[in-house]
Short mmCIF file of C-alpha atoms in Angstrom, two decimals:
data_model
loop_
_atom_site.label_atom_id
_atom_site.label_comp_id
_atom_site.label_asym_id
_atom_site.label_seq_id
_atom_site.Cartn_x
_atom_site.Cartn_y
_atom_site.Cartn_z
CA UNK A 1 73.81 -38.00 -85.47
CA UNK A 2 71.00 -39.86 -87.22
CA UNK A 3 72.89 -40.01 -90.65
CA UNK A 4 76.29 -41.17 -89.21
CA UNK A 5 77.30 -44.92 -89.71
CA UNK A 6 79.72 -46.75 -87.62
CA UNK A 7 82.77 -48.31 -89.29
CA UNK A 8 81.55 -51.56 -88.54
CA UNK A 9 78.14 -50.67 -90.27
CA UNK A 10 79.86 -49.40 -93.27
CA UNK A 11 82.03 -52.33 -93.52
CA UNK A 12 78.87 -54.60 -93.41
CA UNK A 13 77.17 -52.58 -96.14
CA UNK A 14 80.32 -52.88 -98.38
CA UNK A 15 80.51 -56.55 -97.85
CA UNK A 16 76.89 -57.03 -98.79
CA UNK A 17 77.29 -54.88 -101.85
CA UNK A 18 80.37 -56.61 -102.97
CA UNK A 19 78.67 -59.96 -102.49
CA UNK A 20 75.73 -58.78 -104.61
CA UNK A 21 78.11 -57.34 -107.19
CA UNK A 22 79.75 -60.64 -107.55
CA UNK A 23 76.44 -62.30 -108.55
CA UNK A 24 75.42 -64.20 -105.38
CA UNK A 25 72.12 -65.81 -106.59
CA UNK A 26 69.68 -66.99 -103.67
CA UNK A 27 66.38 -68.70 -103.38
CA UNK A 28 63.10 -67.87 -101.79
CA UNK A 29 60.98 -70.87 -101.08
CA UNK A 30 57.15 -71.00 -100.56
CA UNK A 31 55.59 -74.12 -99.52
CA UNK A 32 54.05 -76.52 -97.11
CA UNK A 33 55.48 -79.36 -94.84
CA UNK A 34 57.18 -80.80 -97.93
CA UNK A 35 59.55 -77.88 -97.94
CA UNK A 36 59.37 -76.61 -94.43
CA UNK A 37 62.97 -76.45 -92.96
CA UNK A 38 61.83 -75.05 -89.37
CA UNK A 39 59.28 -72.35 -89.49
CA UNK A 40 56.52 -74.49 -87.80
CA UNK A 41 58.91 -75.29 -84.93
CA UNK A 42 59.01 -71.61 -83.98
CA UNK A 43 54.99 -71.70 -84.15
CA UNK A 44 54.52 -73.04 -80.65
CA UNK A 45 50.78 -73.47 -81.00
CA UNK A 46 50.99 -75.35 -84.14
CA UNK A 47 49.74 -78.87 -84.35
CA UNK A 48 52.02 -79.50 -87.48
CA UNK A 49 55.60 -79.59 -86.23
CA UNK A 50 58.54 -81.93 -86.83
CA UNK A 51 60.22 -81.19 -83.39
CA UNK A 52 60.54 -84.56 -82.17
CA UNK A 53 62.66 -87.63 -82.99
CA UNK A 54 62.87 -89.53 -85.36
CA UNK A 55 62.63 -86.48 -87.80
CA UNK A 56 65.91 -85.48 -89.11
CA UNK A 57 67.60 -88.80 -88.22
CA UNK A 58 69.58 -88.83 -91.41
CA UNK A 59 70.12 -85.15 -91.75
CA UNK A 60 73.38 -83.50 -90.09
CA UNK A 61 73.46 -84.32 -86.33
CA UNK A 62 70.57 -86.60 -86.59
CA UNK A 63 68.37 -84.35 -84.41
CA UNK A 64 64.93 -82.78 -85.60
CA UNK A 65 65.48 -79.67 -87.55
CA UNK A 66 62.01 -78.86 -88.77
CA UNK A 67 61.91 -80.98 -91.87
CA UNK A 68 59.04 -83.46 -92.05
CA UNK A 69 61.34 -86.05 -93.16
CA UNK A 70 64.37 -88.40 -92.16
CA UNK A 71 66.50 -86.25 -94.38
CA UNK A 72 66.47 -83.60 -97.01
CA UNK A 73 63.47 -82.10 -98.84
CA UNK A 74 62.97 -81.99 -102.73
CA UNK A 75 63.77 -78.16 -102.58
CA UNK A 76 67.01 -78.94 -100.60
CA UNK A 77 68.18 -81.45 -103.17
CA UNK A 78 67.30 -79.26 -106.23
CA UNK A 79 69.02 -76.22 -104.89
CA UNK A 80 72.14 -78.24 -103.88
CA UNK A 81 72.28 -79.74 -107.42
CA UNK A 82 72.03 -76.18 -108.98
CA UNK A 83 74.81 -74.97 -106.57
CA UNK A 84 72.64 -72.57 -104.73
CA UNK A 85 72.87 -72.12 -100.80
CA UNK A 86 70.02 -73.63 -98.64
CA UNK A 87 67.90 -70.87 -97.43
CA UNK A 88 67.10 -70.82 -93.68
CA UNK A 89 63.74 -70.71 -92.11
CA UNK A 90 62.13 -67.26 -92.20
CA UNK A 91 61.55 -67.54 -88.44
CA UNK A 92 65.20 -68.66 -87.63
CA UNK A 93 66.34 -66.07 -85.02
CA UNK A 94 69.88 -65.93 -86.49
CA UNK A 95 68.58 -64.56 -89.85
CA UNK A 96 69.81 -61.05 -90.60
CA UNK A 97 70.61 -59.03 -93.70
CA UNK A 98 73.76 -60.89 -94.33
CA UNK A 99 72.35 -64.17 -94.20
CA UNK A 100 69.40 -63.24 -96.51
CA UNK A 101 71.89 -61.69 -99.05
CA UNK A 102 73.90 -64.76 -98.97
CA UNK A 103 71.26 -67.46 -98.85
CA UNK A 104 67.69 -66.10 -99.35
CA UNK A 105 64.77 -67.49 -97.13
CA UNK A 106 62.35 -70.34 -96.83
CA UNK A 107 58.83 -69.34 -95.83
CA UNK A 108 57.30 -72.86 -96.15
CA UNK A 109 55.11 -73.92 -93.30
CA UNK A 110 53.68 -77.42 -92.55
CA UNK A 111 49.94 -77.25 -93.22
CA UNK A 112 50.18 -74.28 -95.42
CA UNK A 113 47.84 -74.05 -98.41
CA UNK A 114 47.03 -72.05 -101.43
CA UNK A 115 43.90 -71.12 -99.62
CA UNK A 116 43.84 -69.30 -96.46
CA UNK A 117 41.07 -71.55 -94.88
CA UNK A 118 43.21 -74.71 -95.40
CA UNK A 119 44.56 -76.54 -92.26
CA UNK A 120 42.88 -74.20 -89.77
CA UNK A 121 42.71 -77.19 -87.46
CA UNK A 122 46.33 -76.96 -87.00
CA UNK A 123 45.77 -73.61 -85.28
CA UNK A 124 49.15 -72.00 -86.74
CA UNK A 125 50.49 -72.19 -90.05
CA UNK A 126 51.39 -69.82 -92.92
CA UNK A 127 49.13 -69.93 -95.95
CA UNK A 128 50.61 -68.92 -99.24
CA UNK A 129 49.20 -65.36 -99.09
CA UNK A 130 50.75 -65.07 -95.54
CA UNK A 131 54.01 -66.29 -96.79
CA UNK A 132 53.84 -63.68 -99.62
CA UNK A 133 53.09 -61.08 -96.99
CA UNK A 134 56.23 -62.20 -94.92
CA UNK A 135 58.34 -61.88 -98.21
CA UNK A 136 57.05 -58.20 -98.56
CA UNK A 137 58.28 -57.70 -95.17
CA UNK A 138 61.71 -59.19 -96.16
CA UNK A 139 61.86 -56.80 -99.17
CA UNK A 140 61.16 -53.77 -97.11
CA UNK A 141 63.84 -54.88 -94.36
CA UNK A 142 66.55 -55.55 -97.07
CA UNK A 143 65.84 -52.22 -98.81
CA UNK A 144 66.49 -50.42 -95.68
CA UNK A 145 69.49 -52.28 -94.81
CA UNK A 146 71.38 -52.38 -98.34
CA UNK A 147 69.52 -49.83 -100.42
CA UNK A 148 66.99 -49.93 -103.06
CA UNK A 149 69.18 -50.72 -105.94
CA UNK A 150 71.22 -53.68 -104.29
CA UNK A 151 67.85 -55.14 -102.89
CA UNK A 152 66.19 -54.93 -106.31
CA UNK A 153 69.09 -56.82 -107.91
CA UNK A 154 68.92 -59.42 -105.07
CA UNK A 155 65.36 -60.02 -105.54
CA UNK A 156 65.22 -59.57 -109.31
CA UNK A 157 68.01 -62.25 -109.95
CA UNK A 158 66.81 -64.83 -107.30
CA UNK A 159 65.04 -68.11 -107.88
CA UNK A 160 61.66 -68.68 -106.53
CA UNK A 161 60.21 -71.91 -105.74
CA UNK A 162 56.32 -72.36 -104.94
CA UNK A 163 55.40 -75.94 -103.86
CA UNK A 164 51.84 -76.13 -102.29
CA UNK A 165 48.38 -77.57 -102.91
CA UNK A 166 48.29 -80.99 -101.36
CA UNK A 167 47.01 -79.62 -98.00
CA UNK A 168 44.06 -77.73 -99.79
CA UNK A 169 42.81 -81.31 -100.54
CA UNK A 170 44.00 -83.47 -97.71
CA UNK A 171 43.37 -80.87 -94.92
CA UNK A 172 40.41 -79.00 -96.32
CA UNK A 173 38.23 -80.18 -99.29
CA UNK A 174 38.44 -83.89 -98.46
CA UNK A 175 37.48 -83.35 -94.76
CA UNK A 176 33.86 -82.71 -93.99
CA UNK A 177 34.71 -80.50 -90.95
CA UNK A 178 35.75 -77.79 -93.54
CA UNK A 179 32.98 -75.79 -95.18
CA UNK A 180 34.81 -75.99 -98.45
CA UNK A 181 33.95 -79.56 -98.60
CA UNK A 182 30.37 -79.12 -98.94
CA UNK A 183 30.42 -75.64 -100.66
CA UNK A 184 32.26 -77.06 -103.77
CA UNK A 185 32.49 -80.19 -106.03
CA UNK A 186 35.79 -81.48 -107.27
CA UNK A 187 35.74 -79.46 -110.45
CA UNK A 188 34.68 -76.13 -108.85
CA UNK A 189 37.14 -76.48 -105.96
CA UNK A 190 40.07 -77.20 -108.33
CA UNK A 191 38.99 -73.99 -110.30
CA UNK A 192 38.98 -72.06 -107.04
CA UNK A 193 42.40 -73.10 -106.12
CA UNK A 194 43.81 -72.48 -109.53
CA UNK A 195 42.34 -69.04 -109.80
CA UNK A 196 43.65 -68.17 -106.43
CA UNK A 197 47.18 -69.56 -107.36
CA UNK A 198 47.18 -67.38 -110.48
CA UNK A 199 46.55 -64.28 -108.39
CA UNK A 200 49.23 -65.30 -106.12
CA UNK A 201 51.84 -65.85 -108.82
CA UNK A 202 50.91 -62.52 -110.37
CA UNK A 203 51.37 -60.89 -107.02
CA UNK A 204 54.82 -62.44 -106.73
CA UNK A 205 55.67 -61.18 -110.28
CA UNK A 206 54.57 -57.86 -109.18
CA UNK A 207 57.01 -57.93 -106.33
CA UNK A 208 59.93 -58.61 -108.55
CA UNK A 209 60.12 -62.40 -108.78
CA UNK A 210 61.15 -63.33 -112.47
CA UNK A 211 62.47 -66.93 -112.13
CA UNK A 212 59.48 -69.02 -110.57
CA UNK A 213 59.16 -72.69 -110.60
CA UNK A 214 55.96 -74.24 -109.15
CA UNK A 215 56.02 -77.88 -108.22
CA UNK A 216 52.97 -79.77 -109.25
CA UNK A 217 51.17 -82.30 -107.05
CA UNK A 218 52.07 -85.98 -106.68
CA UNK A 219 49.63 -88.94 -106.37
CA UNK A 220 48.15 -87.80 -103.04
CA UNK A 221 45.75 -90.78 -103.02
CA UNK A 222 48.76 -93.05 -102.55
CA UNK A 223 50.18 -91.71 -99.37
CA UNK A 224 49.85 -94.12 -96.57
CA UNK A 225 47.18 -92.14 -94.79
CA UNK A 226 44.88 -92.02 -97.75
CA UNK A 227 45.33 -95.65 -98.32
CA UNK A 228 44.22 -96.28 -94.78
CA UNK A 229 41.22 -94.15 -94.89
CA UNK A 230 39.75 -96.36 -97.57
CA UNK A 231 40.56 -99.61 -95.40
CA UNK A 232 43.25 -100.66 -97.57
CA UNK A 233 46.89 -101.05 -97.23
CA UNK A 234 47.83 -101.45 -100.81
CA UNK A 235 45.07 -99.65 -102.94
CA UNK A 236 45.43 -95.86 -103.83
CA UNK A 237 42.46 -93.41 -103.45
CA UNK A 238 41.90 -92.96 -107.06
CA UNK A 239 39.38 -90.24 -106.62
CA UNK A 240 42.03 -88.28 -104.69
CA UNK A 241 44.53 -88.86 -107.43
CA UNK A 242 42.13 -87.60 -110.11
CA UNK A 243 41.87 -84.32 -108.15
CA UNK A 244 45.69 -83.94 -108.14
CA UNK A 245 45.89 -84.69 -111.82
CA UNK A 246 43.04 -82.12 -112.71
CA UNK A 247 44.78 -79.49 -110.53
CA UNK A 248 48.14 -80.19 -112.20
CA UNK A 249 46.63 -79.80 -115.79
CA UNK A 250 44.92 -76.44 -114.89
CA UNK A 251 47.87 -74.98 -112.92
CA UNK A 252 50.29 -76.07 -115.71
CA UNK A 253 48.19 -74.28 -118.28
CA UNK A 254 48.02 -71.12 -115.97
CA UNK A 255 51.75 -71.09 -115.54
CA UNK A 256 52.46 -71.48 -119.27
CA UNK A 257 50.07 -68.59 -119.90
CA UNK A 258 51.62 -66.37 -117.29
CA UNK A 259 55.17 -67.33 -118.68
CA UNK A 260 53.97 -66.06 -122.12
CA UNK A 261 52.25 -62.92 -121.08
CA UNK A 262 54.03 -61.40 -117.95
CA UNK A 263 57.17 -59.12 -118.58
CA UNK A 264 60.57 -60.93 -118.40
CA UNK A 265 58.96 -63.95 -116.65
CA UNK A 266 60.59 -67.24 -116.64
CA UNK A 267 57.78 -69.35 -115.06
CA UNK A 268 58.05 -73.14 -115.12
CA UNK A 269 55.81 -75.90 -113.89
CA UNK A 270 57.56 -78.98 -112.44
CA UNK A 271 55.40 -82.01 -113.07
CA UNK A 272 56.63 -85.41 -112.04
CA UNK A 273 53.42 -86.92 -111.13
CA UNK A 274 53.73 -89.91 -113.55
CA UNK A 275 57.28 -90.67 -112.27
CA UNK A 276 56.25 -90.67 -108.71
CA UNK A 277 53.36 -92.90 -109.59
CA UNK A 278 55.83 -95.39 -111.17
CA UNK A 279 57.86 -95.36 -108.01
CA UNK A 280 54.85 -96.37 -106.14
CA UNK A 281 53.53 -98.82 -108.65
CA UNK A 282 56.90 -100.37 -109.25
CA UNK A 283 59.03 -99.88 -106.28
CA UNK A 284 61.52 -102.52 -106.89
CA UNK A 285 62.50 -101.05 -110.19
CA UNK A 286 63.78 -97.89 -108.36
CA UNK A 287 65.47 -99.51 -105.40
CA UNK A 288 62.65 -99.70 -102.93
CA UNK A 289 60.90 -102.55 -101.26
CA UNK A 290 57.91 -100.87 -99.71
CA UNK A 291 55.79 -98.00 -101.30
CA UNK A 292 52.51 -98.36 -99.29
CA UNK A 293 53.47 -98.22 -95.49
CA UNK A 294 55.33 -95.51 -93.57
CA UNK A 295 59.01 -96.30 -92.20
CA UNK A 296 58.09 -94.49 -88.93
CA UNK A 297 55.22 -96.38 -87.21
CA UNK A 298 53.92 -96.91 -83.57
CA UNK A 299 53.55 -100.58 -83.93
CA UNK A 300 50.40 -101.65 -85.42
CA UNK A 301 48.57 -98.49 -84.31
CA UNK A 302 47.64 -96.54 -87.41
CA UNK A 303 47.28 -93.87 -88.37
CA UNK A 304 49.93 -92.29 -86.33
CA UNK A 305 49.65 -88.66 -87.80
CA UNK A 306 53.36 -87.87 -86.77
CA UNK A 307 56.61 -89.65 -86.13
CA UNK A 308 57.41 -89.67 -82.21
CA UNK A 309 60.23 -90.91 -79.96
CA UNK A 310 57.99 -93.89 -79.20
CA UNK A 311 57.79 -94.82 -82.75
CA UNK A 312 59.74 -97.73 -84.37
CA UNK A 313 61.56 -97.45 -87.54
CA UNK A 314 61.90 -99.65 -90.74
CA UNK A 315 65.11 -101.59 -90.84
CA UNK A 316 66.42 -99.73 -93.97
CA UNK A 317 64.99 -96.33 -94.68
CA UNK A 318 66.46 -96.07 -98.02
CA UNK A 319 64.11 -98.95 -99.10
CA UNK A 320 60.75 -97.22 -98.14
CA UNK A 321 59.17 -94.57 -100.31
CA UNK A 322 57.26 -93.03 -97.32
CA UNK A 323 58.77 -91.74 -94.11
CA UNK A 324 55.45 -91.20 -92.24
CA UNK A 325 51.83 -91.04 -93.01
CA UNK A 326 52.19 -88.08 -95.33
CA UNK A 327 55.78 -87.47 -96.50
CA UNK A 328 58.30 -89.34 -98.66
CA UNK A 329 61.70 -90.44 -97.31
CA UNK A 330 64.98 -88.66 -98.09
CA UNK A 331 65.80 -91.39 -100.82
CA UNK A 332 62.37 -90.85 -102.51
CA UNK A 333 62.89 -87.13 -102.48
CA UNK A 334 66.33 -87.48 -104.07
CA UNK A 335 64.77 -89.47 -106.95
CA UNK A 336 61.83 -86.98 -107.34
CA UNK A 337 64.39 -83.98 -107.43
CA UNK A 338 66.62 -85.47 -109.90
CA UNK A 339 63.60 -86.33 -112.23
CA UNK A 340 62.33 -82.78 -111.83
CA UNK A 341 65.68 -81.22 -112.72
CA UNK A 342 65.87 -83.47 -115.87
CA UNK A 343 62.34 -82.31 -116.95
CA UNK A 344 63.05 -78.75 -116.37
CA UNK A 345 66.42 -79.01 -118.36
CA UNK A 346 68.22 -77.51 -115.30
CA UNK A 347 72.01 -78.25 -115.49
CA UNK A 348 73.39 -80.03 -112.56
CA UNK A 349 76.55 -78.24 -111.33
CA UNK A 350 77.01 -79.66 -107.87
CA UNK A 351 76.78 -83.06 -106.04
CA UNK A 352 74.35 -83.30 -103.21
CA UNK A 353 75.30 -84.38 -99.68
CA UNK A 354 73.08 -86.49 -97.59
CA UNK A 355 72.56 -83.60 -94.97
#
């Protein structure tokens, strides 16, 4: 009895195998709030959630969907342009083997960091190590459901996106409540981060990831919250930006070395720091009229660490670079995504939609 399969079960297995045989390629995304598509909304104790209006106002039905934005993430847009299906949140209760085989999964979690201790004040979030652990569980699940060979093909041909690091600074090193802020100086903390990241990327490779893109950091010192912390509405925190540049330089070198040394590895580093800085410095040249304040605010009360139903919105969301105190708008994400594709020499095969 234990070895028998129902006709429905056999049909499902055949459908999955046929789909894989026809070359369905999916994505597995690891990241923080810049890539989260709903995981944190299922973490009911998390203090980092995009569960209330006006998040998602320009996406689909206009209701909150877990994205920390008014619309799409950079990963959404890049995947769309490559003709890849959008992976659902790992914690989405509708996820099963069919969904994973057709669309992959997104493990990104608001507040997540390369380091396990990052954003501990948010109570619940998935660090990168935790996300990789969840991915290992996904692998075991798929091997049980569709067999070793089909699962290995799925994971071996997939695209992997890793986009993390900002929280390790903003919600760890730069806050004196975290021990890392007095245990390390800037140089030693960046080295600690990059060494940890290298181990994590090697782990992913050991789990079968071959096509991996790591997104570098943007000018973190120019997000509205960082400007406010130095009592300026216009000037960026240059010390914070220097940390981002240092991290990008060292992480880029590590990824280049891994690409050259790991078997069959196509590891890429997506660095558009200078382009994002130009958008911030010269917003009018890129179609914006504000690059220093958030579109979603609570009147003159700042900082408002999240967008809420009580918040007021700017008149034209497409003219603002930043949606809230931390995150870019859909329009800014689109420009960043297009520049990333250009610099990575990735062929655009599909037009994106606004949701």
